[in-house]
């Protein structure tokens, strides 16, 4: 099946991990990818599998060429991240597209995918996770506003100009 042109390209590949700092340093050492920008996320109201929950995690972003890499270390609150770890899974958790949320939800539902988690960041960015496949469990859709696009551009520019110093940066 051809991907609709409005969906664009996969912008990010994400991994759920037990220890984000260890994994970020691993990516630096073995893949030469950095710098990593680590930060905390705390979103009071997200919908996870139909229930309203608080989503808390440590996240990290880096860039490799045109591909953004995300690491996620979840807290213990129920989420698609803890669901993944609790099922003894490791590796790729999701891929991410930038698209309009309602259209993407409808598209993926037409393929048999189900909504797994939905929310809005404190900066007003909507995000949606749809169920995926065995090898890529979730598909994330983000409808980025200017602040998110600016931050992602900063991550990409930092990687392009990176001299190897300060490989893991806490925000």
Coordinates of C-alpha atoms in Angstrom, one line a residue, residues 37-161:
X37 CA 19.4 16.4 24.7
X38 CA 17.8 14.8 27.8
X39 CA 14.7 16.2 29.4
X40 CA 11.7 15.3 31.7
X41 CA 8.2 15.1 30.4
X42 CA 5.2 15.3 32.7
X43 CA 1.8 15.6 31.1
X44 CA -1.1 15.5 33.5
X45 CA -3.9 14.4 31.2
X46 CA -3.3 11.9 28.5
X47 CA -5.6 9.1 27.3
X48 CA -4.0 5.7 27.5
X49 CA -6.2 2.8 26.3
X50 CA -9.3 4.8 27.0
X51 CA -8.3 5.9 30.6
X52 CA -7.1 9.4 31.6
X53 CA -3.6 9.0 33.0
X54 CA -0.5 11.2 33.9
X55 CA 2.4 10.5 31.5
X56 CA 5.9 10.9 33.0
X57 CA 9.1 10.0 31.4
X58 CA 12.7 11.0 30.7
X59 CA 13.3 11.6 27.0
X60 CA 16.3 12.2 24.9
X61 CA 16.7 13.3 21.3
X62 CA 19.7 13.2 18.9
X63 CA 20.0 13.3 15.2
X64 CA 21.6 11.1 12.5
X65 CA 21.4 12.7 9.1
X66 CA 17.7 13.4 8.5
X67 CA 16.6 10.8 11.1
X68 CA 15.8 11.9 14.7
X69 CA 16.5 9.2 17.3
X70 CA 14.5 9.3 20.5
X71 CA 15.2 7.4 23.8
X72 CA 12.4 7.1 26.3
X73 CA 12.8 6.0 30.0
X74 CA 9.3 5.8 31.4
X75 CA 8.3 6.3 35.0
X76 CA 6.0 3.7 36.6
X77 CA 2.7 5.3 35.5
X78 CA 0.7 3.3 33.0
X79 CA 1.5 4.3 29.4
X80 CA 2.4 2.7 26.1
X81 CA 6.0 2.9 27.3
X82 CA 5.6 0.9 30.5
X83 CA 3.3 -1.5 28.6
X84 CA 6.2 -2.1 26.2
X85 CA 8.8 -2.7 29.0
X86 CA 6.3 -4.8 31.1
X87 CA 5.9 -7.2 28.1
X88 CA 9.7 -7.7 28.2
X89 CA 10.1 -5.9 24.9
X90 CA 13.2 -3.9 24.0
X91 CA 14.2 -2.2 20.8
X92 CA 12.2 0.0 18.4
X93 CA 9.1 1.2 20.1
X94 CA 7.7 3.6 17.5
X95 CA 8.2 5.6 14.4
X96 CA 6.9 9.1 14.1
X97 CA 5.3 11.2 11.4
X98 CA 4.4 14.8 11.4
X99 CA 0.8 15.2 10.2
X100 CA -2.6 16.4 11.0
X101 CA -3.9 14.2 13.9
X102 CA -7.5 13.6 12.8
X103 CA -6.6 12.6 9.2
X104 CA -3.8 10.3 10.5
X105 CA -6.1 8.7 13.0
X106 CA -8.7 8.0 10.3
X107 CA -6.0 6.7 7.9
X108 CA -4.5 4.3 10.4
X109 CA -7.9 3.2 11.8
X110 CA -8.8 2.3 8.2
X111 CA -5.8 -0.1 8.2
X112 CA -7.0 -1.8 11.4
X113 CA -4.8 0.2 13.9
X114 CA -6.3 1.3 17.2
X115 CA -5.6 4.5 19.2
X116 CA -3.3 3.6 22.1
X117 CA -2.5 7.0 23.6
X118 CA -3.3 10.6 22.9
X119 CA -2.3 13.9 24.6
X120 CA -1.2 17.5 24.3
X121 CA 2.1 18.8 25.7
X122 CA 2.2 21.9 27.9
X123 CA 3.4 23.8 24.7
X124 CA 0.3 22.8 22.9
X125 CA 1.7 20.0 20.7
X126 CA -0.8 17.2 20.0
X127 CA 0.5 13.6 19.8
X128 CA -1.2 10.4 19.0
X129 CA 0.0 6.8 19.2
X130 CA -1.7 4.1 17.1
X131 CA -1.0 0.4 17.4
X132 CA 1.4 -0.9 14.8
X133 CA 3.0 -4.3 14.1
X134 CA 5.0 -6.8 16.0
X135 CA 8.3 -5.2 14.7
X136 CA 7.2 -1.6 15.2
X137 CA 4.6 -1.7 18.0
X138 CA 3.4 1.9 17.7
X139 CA 3.1 4.7 15.2
X140 CA 3.3 8.2 16.6
X141 CA 1.7 11.2 14.9
X142 CA 2.7 14.7 16.0
X143 CA 1.2 17.9 14.8
X144 CA 4.1 20.2 15.7
X145 CA 3.7 23.8 16.5
X146 CA 6.6 26.3 15.9
X147 CA 8.2 25.8 19.3
X148 CA 8.6 22.0 18.7
X149 CA 9.8 22.5 15.2
X150 CA 12.4 25.0 16.4
X151 CA 13.6 22.6 19.1
X152 CA 13.8 19.8 16.6
X153 CA 15.8 22.1 14.2
X154 CA 18.2 22.9 17.1
X155 CA 18.8 19.1 17.7
X156 CA 19.5 18.6 14.0
X157 CA 21.8 21.6 13.7
X158 CA 23.6 20.6 16.9
X159 CA 24.3 17.1 15.5
X160 CA 25.5 18.5 12.1
X161 CA 28.0 20.8 13.9

